[in-house]
């Protein structure tokens, strides 16, 4: 597994600016949390800490421990590594606990493939850390299932509480997993096992009730099947299944430069197709010529089998979210954890032809995914390097906003939408693109409602505008002009990524048209010393 993970480590640690999408948000807000613990922090004017037992605190607590002693870039690289290679290690450990070393050579490429998923490139650190704790918690339970008592139950409780402080979905899946395994795993002392497992879950109940109340205060909690247009249509369901592809990193159909490896990567069948073929062959291989050992394995591990079916079934057929404002990617998260659990327990028959076919499918999927990951990494390194040239010219103690014109690209994730938050780390700058404190489950909040609205508009809503699409450009420009007319007095420095003549014309009303810094991608504007020109 170490050898297979080397390309990931090389991208994360070998490139100066391999940035995943939400990473800068985590780094900047962790910096704000650290600074807010000081009595003289400038951030006290804008933010307040939420001293609630909220999920998300886990990732921020980890960064708060790293940032005072490490450069912010190094802290981010550590977290990126934990959420990818750390996940691979946790999955390998769980398989060793449940099955042993048998089949590890087959599972290793599956684990590395799963680690390069859309959640990782989107920078969903909290969920991914929670997914690692899911694997560790179930492994601890399995090892101690027949000797559960007060001490082991307390250990499980601590792991569950740590999982809660990472992410609600991952800890919910962990509770479901423990419940299924406790009830369905055969063996002596069934009642004792169920009793102590239930007791270990008990400390989560007040935390869950508190968070449910918080969710309801922020909007109705209800299941939503986003993307399922007709529940009675097979075609609609097939499309719904397609939308839950958590391995899909790129946008299908995007224009790709002709020639070379990049054209091949984007035109080849997607890694999830090859992985699906490979997994199907690997699962079919053990079904023939089943002997007493196979029957014994199925009986002993029936709880795991039921759990895998429940997670994957929920990922394909279940709701996509719990309502607007309560997060998304629910199905993708279920499938990700479900397939990781499958990899941890699957039987491998190494001498069967179907096993070799399955391995070939997994290796092809892994090679394609590695190539796509490296294309993203190189794109990130080039774009972020160009953007970060502005940092010395932005200054310190300023109120900064960045207009990121169409920050997406060939990939579903992008390093650019939130990279402007790095301009606020160790500079005492307030970066308005930081929309996190406007969300109800964030560890910090804005003191003023008008600040929250501005951050939500600049840091979140504007990222979805298309300033180059003829059908939306007029609306986007009008909205940007209205926002600047209302809020430009709250901005000392404006950074514009890929400006257009129309955007320059709008900004000229309030900002000096001569940037204090510019390269071919980005420019830094300050307020014009003259009055607003007549209309």
XYZ file of C-alpha atoms in Angstrom:
535
model
C 0.000 0.000 0.000
C 2.898 2.321 0.714
C 4.231 1.915 -2.816
C 0.788 2.497 -4.366
C 0.343 5.633 -2.225
C 3.645 7.174 -3.316
C 2.123 9.110 -6.291
C -0.365 10.715 -3.878
C 2.390 11.649 -1.440
C 4.515 12.989 -4.304
C 1.680 15.258 -5.464
C 0.843 16.508 -1.957
C 4.423 17.067 -0.780
C 6.306 17.539 -4.035
C 4.234 20.378 -5.500
C 4.263 23.773 -3.826
C 0.550 24.416 -4.243
C -1.471 21.218 -4.446
C -4.607 22.693 -2.856
C -7.960 20.973 -2.473
C -11.097 23.061 -2.698
C -12.185 23.727 0.904
C -8.662 23.479 2.341
C -8.099 27.267 2.454
C -11.420 27.703 4.308
C -10.280 25.278 6.998
C -6.855 26.905 7.312
C -8.187 30.466 7.533
C -10.935 29.630 10.022
C -8.543 27.600 12.170
C -6.261 30.669 12.140
C -9.215 32.833 13.232
C -9.969 30.387 16.066
C -6.362 30.470 17.273
C -6.238 34.272 17.102
C -9.638 34.633 18.782
C -8.234 33.008 21.912
C -6.055 36.110 22.314
C -7.551 39.096 24.084
C -6.206 41.661 21.598
C -7.195 39.878 18.376
C -8.553 42.048 15.556
C -11.020 39.268 14.763
C -13.041 40.057 17.909
C -14.565 42.922 15.906
C -16.117 40.522 13.415
C -16.401 37.012 14.843
C -17.525 35.172 17.963
C -16.779 31.578 18.913
C -19.636 29.091 19.098
C -18.985 27.206 22.310
C -21.384 24.423 21.388
C -20.550 20.727 21.038
C -20.772 20.948 17.261
C -19.498 18.519 14.660
C -16.643 20.091 12.661
C -14.708 20.942 15.807
C -12.489 17.882 15.298
C -10.740 19.046 12.124
C -10.406 22.575 13.481
C -9.010 21.363 16.805
C -6.372 19.404 14.899
C -5.428 22.461 12.820
C -5.450 24.678 15.912
C -2.799 22.401 17.354
C -0.705 22.517 14.173
C -0.872 26.182 13.135
C 0.924 27.726 16.137
C 3.978 25.533 15.506
C 3.937 24.888 11.741
C 3.562 27.010 8.602
C -0.001 27.000 7.311
C 0.992 25.233 4.105
C 2.606 22.389 6.041
C -0.454 22.041 8.288
C -2.672 21.776 5.230
C -0.424 19.131 3.658
C -0.606 17.058 6.850
C -4.402 17.153 6.799
C -4.562 16.331 3.081
C -2.313 13.324 3.771
C -4.352 12.143 6.755
C -7.525 12.240 4.680
C -6.031 10.182 1.836
C -3.096 7.986 2.837
C -4.379 7.949 6.430
C -7.667 6.556 5.163
C -5.766 3.843 3.244
C -3.923 2.855 6.435
C -7.164 2.750 8.464
C -8.838 0.559 5.853
C -5.863 -1.825 5.754
C -5.913 -2.025 9.551
C -9.628 -2.849 9.611
C -9.196 -5.600 7.042
C -6.332 -7.065 9.041
C -8.529 -7.074 12.146
C -11.541 -8.636 10.434
C -10.065 -10.973 7.802
C -6.314 -11.060 8.327
C -3.660 -10.583 5.653
C -5.416 -12.887 3.189
C -6.198 -10.947 0.006
C -4.424 -7.773 1.122
C -2.586 -7.531 -2.215
C -5.980 -7.309 -3.939
C -7.475 -4.880 -1.405
C -4.477 -2.501 -1.462
C -5.184 -0.961 -4.901
C -8.899 -0.751 -4.022
C -8.072 1.195 -0.847
C -5.770 3.605 -2.693
C -8.388 4.086 -5.434
C -11.092 4.851 -2.851
C -8.823 7.401 -1.154
C -8.690 9.556 -4.322
C -12.387 10.429 -4.257
C -14.429 13.558 -4.869
C -14.803 14.187 -1.113
C -11.027 14.453 -0.893
C -10.644 16.929 -3.765
C -13.577 18.955 -2.433
C -11.634 19.215 0.834
C -14.293 17.668 3.079
C -11.776 17.146 5.852
C -14.299 16.686 8.650
C -16.192 13.890 6.933
C -13.014 12.107 5.833
C -11.539 12.195 9.338
C -14.863 10.831 10.561
C -14.683 8.073 7.950
C -11.235 7.098 9.260
C -12.663 6.942 12.790
C -15.540 4.793 11.480
C -13.025 2.198 10.265
C -11.026 2.362 13.504
C -14.105 2.165 15.761
C -15.529 -0.878 13.998
C -12.115 -2.544 14.081
C -11.822 -1.955 17.833
C -15.335 -3.332 18.371
C -14.644 -6.439 16.273
C -11.445 -7.236 18.117
C -13.162 -6.902 21.521
C -16.652 -8.133 20.639
C -16.518 -11.146 22.933
C -14.838 -9.356 25.845
C -16.903 -6.174 25.987
C -17.158 -4.623 29.413
C -16.939 -1.263 31.121
C -13.400 -0.352 29.977
C -13.907 -1.409 26.369
C -17.309 0.226 26.252
C -15.757 3.456 27.506
C -13.111 3.247 24.761
C -15.846 2.846 22.146
C -17.691 5.830 23.631
C -14.590 7.995 23.351
C -14.117 6.956 19.720
C -17.782 7.728 18.969
C -17.585 11.126 20.632
C -14.430 11.886 18.639
C -16.339 10.800 15.528
C -19.233 13.106 16.426
C -16.858 16.056 16.630
C -15.686 15.244 13.104
C -18.936 14.814 11.196
C -22.560 13.918 11.893
C -22.979 11.627 8.874
C -19.872 9.557 9.567
C -20.745 9.082 13.243
C -24.313 8.197 12.272
C -22.981 5.504 9.942
C -20.696 4.298 12.751
C -23.646 3.931 15.137
C -25.588 2.014 12.495
C -22.565 -0.200 11.881
C -22.105 -1.010 15.567
C -25.799 -1.758 15.939
C -25.913 -4.107 12.953
C -22.737 -5.918 13.978
C -23.805 -6.277 17.618
C -27.185 -7.764 16.733
C -26.255 -9.895 13.715
C -22.841 -11.285 14.670
C -23.213 -14.840 16.027
C -21.365 -16.157 19.031
C -21.645 -16.700 22.751
C -22.623 -13.836 25.028
C -24.982 -12.173 22.511
C -26.941 -10.255 25.154
C -23.764 -9.019 26.863
C -22.377 -7.826 23.532
C -25.555 -5.945 22.615
C -25.856 -4.422 26.098
C -22.323 -3.018 26.236
C -22.462 -1.833 22.629
C -25.699 0.051 23.342
C -24.158 1.495 26.502
C -21.173 2.782 24.511
C -23.535 4.618 22.151
C -25.526 6.214 24.996
C -23.261 9.303 25.492
C -24.042 10.341 21.907
C -27.772 10.699 22.574
C -27.703 14.197 24.203
C -25.263 15.409 21.552
C -27.502 14.151 18.759
C -30.623 15.685 20.330
C -28.868 19.031 20.749
C -27.726 19.034 17.149
C -31.146 17.999 15.847
C -32.660 20.983 17.656
C -30.035 23.228 16.073
C -30.823 21.821 12.617
C -34.535 22.483 13.045
C -33.858 26.063 14.074
C -31.998 26.577 10.780
C -34.671 25.112 8.510
C -36.949 22.148 8.035
C -35.265 18.761 8.196
C -36.682 16.522 5.494
C -35.376 13.927 3.083
C -34.856 15.061 -0.511
C -34.174 13.002 -3.627
C -32.423 15.697 -5.664
C -32.016 14.670 -9.303
C -34.700 11.955 -9.268
C -37.266 13.437 -11.649
C -39.635 10.452 -11.962
C -39.629 7.697 -9.295
C -41.556 5.404 -11.667
C -39.035 5.717 -14.508
C -36.170 3.219 -14.849
C -34.246 5.785 -16.900
C -34.644 8.353 -14.120
C -33.315 5.886 -11.553
C -30.332 5.012 -13.744
C -29.502 8.713 -13.946
C -29.975 8.997 -10.179
C -27.468 6.173 -9.685
C -25.050 7.936 -12.022
C -25.203 11.135 -9.982
C -23.819 9.337 -6.908
C -20.451 8.523 -8.491
C -18.053 9.509 -5.703
C -15.006 8.508 -7.771
C -15.849 10.918 -10.595
C -13.292 13.752 -10.411
C -13.791 15.369 -13.815
C -16.698 16.968 -15.632
C -17.637 14.670 -18.533
C -17.935 16.467 -21.852
C -15.649 19.386 -20.981
C -13.456 20.565 -23.884
C -10.004 19.008 -23.548
C -6.797 20.095 -25.332
C -6.082 17.715 -28.163
C -3.223 15.247 -28.018
C -1.165 13.855 -25.186
C -2.012 12.008 -22.009
C -4.624 14.543 -20.870
C -6.886 13.862 -23.869
C -6.571 10.123 -23.255
C -7.442 10.444 -19.542
C -10.575 12.482 -20.167
C -11.780 10.440 -23.140
C -11.167 6.993 -21.626
C -14.032 5.206 -19.827
C -14.300 6.645 -16.328
C -12.445 4.955 -13.444
C -15.740 4.095 -11.745
C -16.718 1.955 -14.760
C -13.480 -0.020 -14.602
C -13.740 -0.266 -10.822
C -17.317 -1.522 -11.090
C -16.257 -4.237 -13.536
C -13.341 -5.192 -11.320
C -15.376 -5.364 -8.099
C -18.117 -7.389 -9.763
C -15.584 -9.976 -10.971
C -13.918 -10.109 -7.544
C -17.279 -10.658 -5.830
C -18.410 -13.346 -8.249
C -15.143 -15.305 -8.048
C -15.725 -16.774 -4.539
C -19.368 -17.739 -5.226
C -18.562 -20.951 -7.088
C -17.249 -24.113 -5.369
C -18.058 -22.850 -1.904
C -16.712 -25.100 0.814
C -17.129 -25.329 4.580
C -14.672 -22.465 5.156
C -16.673 -20.168 2.912
C -19.936 -21.040 4.665
C -18.307 -20.467 8.029
C -16.955 -17.099 6.860
C -20.405 -15.977 5.700
C -21.990 -17.014 9.000
C -19.337 -15.295 11.120
C -19.368 -12.122 9.015
C -23.069 -11.885 8.215
C -23.330 -8.655 10.177
C -20.672 -7.111 7.945
C -22.455 -8.371 4.831
C -25.764 -6.852 5.968
C -24.013 -3.567 6.803
C -22.360 -3.384 3.368
C -25.695 -4.068 1.628
C -27.449 -1.419 3.742
C -24.834 1.268 3.068
C -24.517 0.608 -0.667
C -28.282 0.218 -1.050
C -28.837 3.471 0.836
C -26.264 5.174 -1.362
C -27.953 4.105 -4.568
C -31.621 4.379 -3.565
C -31.634 6.713 -0.569
C -32.151 10.491 -0.298
C -29.487 12.910 -1.465
C -29.814 15.332 1.470
C -31.835 16.257 4.566
C -33.120 19.506 3.140
C -31.722 22.782 1.901
C -29.088 24.274 4.172
C -28.152 21.002 5.893
C -25.352 19.868 3.623
C -25.269 17.524 0.668
C -23.488 14.527 -0.834
C -25.342 12.143 1.499
C -25.561 9.332 -1.058
C -21.951 9.758 -2.107
C -20.869 9.524 1.522
C -22.872 6.338 2.093
C -21.434 4.712 -1.029
C -17.892 5.743 -0.146
C -18.117 4.205 3.330
C -20.060 1.213 2.004
C -17.437 0.294 -0.590
C -14.650 0.846 1.945
C -16.417 -1.610 4.278
C -16.801 -4.057 1.394
C -13.064 -3.862 0.693
C -12.373 -4.598 4.348
C -14.333 -7.879 4.419
C -14.496 -9.235 0.859
C -13.357 -12.808 0.233
C -10.571 -13.138 -2.326
C -9.878 -16.304 -4.321
C -6.420 -15.606 -5.785
C -6.257 -18.586 -8.163
C -9.458 -17.912 -10.077
C -9.559 -16.314 -13.524
C -12.306 -13.920 -12.377
C -9.979 -12.665 -9.651
C -7.361 -11.776 -12.259
C -10.018 -10.069 -14.397
C -11.176 -8.152 -11.352
C -7.646 -7.121 -10.463
C -7.090 -5.893 -14.025
C -10.207 -3.694 -13.798
C -9.098 -2.230 -10.457
C -5.549 -1.549 -11.688
C -6.851 0.215 -14.820
C -9.214 2.305 -12.682
C -6.359 3.158 -10.298
C -4.027 4.186 -13.121
C -6.670 6.451 -14.685
C -7.557 7.980 -11.312
C -3.882 8.617 -10.555
C -3.512 10.394 -13.890
C -6.585 12.556 -13.267
C -5.421 13.355 -9.739
C -2.038 14.453 -11.048
C -3.654 16.584 -13.756
C -5.663 18.319 -11.028
C -2.517 18.687 -8.892
C -0.493 20.269 -11.695
C -3.380 22.606 -12.579
C -3.677 23.579 -8.921
C 0.037 24.235 -8.625
C 0.058 26.504 -11.686
C -3.101 28.481 -10.854
C -2.531 28.887 -7.121
C 1.096 29.893 -7.642
C -0.089 32.682 -9.938
C -2.768 33.786 -7.475
C -0.550 33.781 -4.385
C 1.821 36.291 -6.013
C -0.660 38.960 -4.858
C -0.217 38.312 -1.125
C 2.641 40.785 -0.491
C 0.672 43.508 -2.313
C -2.601 43.008 -0.436
C -1.057 44.206 2.791
C -2.039 43.522 6.394
C -4.972 44.535 8.550
C -7.166 45.070 5.472
C -10.691 44.069 4.508
C -10.207 41.959 1.410
C -12.610 40.595 -1.188
C -11.809 38.468 -4.219
C -13.913 38.137 -7.334
C -13.051 34.736 -8.786
C -14.394 34.845 -12.334
C -15.395 31.302 -13.286
C -12.978 29.574 -10.902
C -13.974 26.056 -12.035
C -12.402 24.025 -14.795
C -12.267 20.470 -16.041
C -12.764 19.022 -12.559
C -15.774 18.903 -10.248
C -13.574 20.438 -7.552
C -11.288 23.413 -8.021
C -8.479 24.916 -5.948
C -9.599 28.452 -6.830
C -13.039 29.238 -5.284
C -11.674 29.635 -1.735
C -7.952 30.205 -2.239
C -8.398 33.905 -1.423
C -8.832 32.908 2.222
C -5.092 32.231 2.348
C -4.625 36.010 2.066
C -5.974 36.291 5.621
C -3.645 33.820 7.325
C -1.055 35.525 9.566
C -1.898 38.936 8.054
C -4.785 40.135 10.269
C -6.770 40.561 7.054
C -10.523 40.051 7.074
C -11.344 38.089 3.916
C -14.979 38.432 2.898
C -14.839 35.253 0.804
C -14.917 33.280 4.053
C -18.587 32.272 4.093
C -18.150 29.471 6.678
C -19.151 31.568 9.724
C -22.461 32.301 7.983
C -23.431 28.594 8.346
C -25.216 27.496 11.515
C -23.009 24.475 12.248
C -19.676 26.329 12.000
C -17.471 26.778 15.125
C -17.394 30.571 14.614
C -20.073 33.043 13.588
C -20.272 36.619 12.378
C -21.252 39.184 14.987
C -23.260 41.262 12.503
C -25.918 39.967 10.165
C -24.816 42.329 7.394
C -21.304 40.841 7.517
C -22.767 37.366 7.277
C -24.816 38.298 4.204
C -21.821 39.895 2.473
C -19.602 36.878 3.112
C -22.303 34.500 1.898
C -22.738 36.494 -1.301
C -19.051 36.958 -2.127
C -17.706 33.666 -0.801
C -20.449 31.293 -1.878
C -23.102 32.581 -4.247
C -20.744 34.388 -6.622
C -18.778 31.179 -7.179
C -21.735 29.791 -9.087
C -22.101 32.719 -11.470
C -20.916 32.290 -15.032
C -19.503 35.574 -16.309
C -18.612 34.022 -19.669
C -21.921 32.342 -20.468
C -23.992 34.605 -22.774
C -27.180 33.386 -21.065
C -26.100 34.394 -17.564
C -23.471 37.104 -17.979
C -25.906 40.045 -17.816
C -27.447 38.795 -14.596
C -24.023 38.106 -13.075
C -22.700 41.569 -13.977
C -25.812 43.323 -12.661
C -25.599 41.430 -9.420
C -21.913 42.204 -8.987
C -22.511 45.915 -9.645
C -25.372 45.996 -7.132
C -23.276 44.226 -4.546
C -20.371 46.632 -5.015
C -22.634 49.655 -4.881
C -23.990 48.447 -1.572
C -20.830 47.019 0.001
C -17.715 48.530 -1.582
C -17.150 50.751 1.460
C -16.516 47.547 3.472
C -13.709 46.501 1.101
C -10.217 47.965 1.261
C -8.615 45.685 -1.341
C -10.282 43.926 -4.252
C -8.536 40.980 -5.923
C -9.894 39.946 -9.330
C -9.107 36.601 -10.914
C -9.513 36.526 -14.720
C -11.177 39.910 -15.078
C -13.171 40.767 -18.195
C -13.561 44.269 -19.734
C -17.136 44.418 -18.419
C -16.009 43.628 -14.871
C -13.194 46.176 -15.112
C -15.732 48.790 -16.178
C -17.878 48.111 -13.120
C -14.948 48.076 -10.693
C -13.630 51.362 -12.117
C -16.574 53.160 -10.481
C -15.056 52.622 -7.033
C -11.553 51.211 -7.451
C -8.460 52.646 -9.064
C -8.197 51.173 -12.596
C -4.424 50.966 -12.187
C -3.738 47.836 -10.087
C -1.051 47.841 -7.428
C -0.111 44.430 -8.810
C -1.110 42.400 -11.841
C -0.038 39.334 -13.760
C -1.811 37.634 -16.645
C -4.303 35.944 -14.286
C -4.986 38.241 -11.349
C -4.891 41.895 -10.320
C -5.053 43.793 -7.014
C -7.185 46.956 -6.829
C -7.505 49.569 -4.118
C -10.054 52.329 -3.712
C -9.807 55.190 -6.167
C -8.682 58.499 -4.641
C -11.168 60.345 -6.843
C -14.906 60.630 -6.621
C -17.117 58.199 -8.412
C -17.279 59.265 -12.102
C -20.552 60.765 -13.315
C -23.034 58.327 -14.847
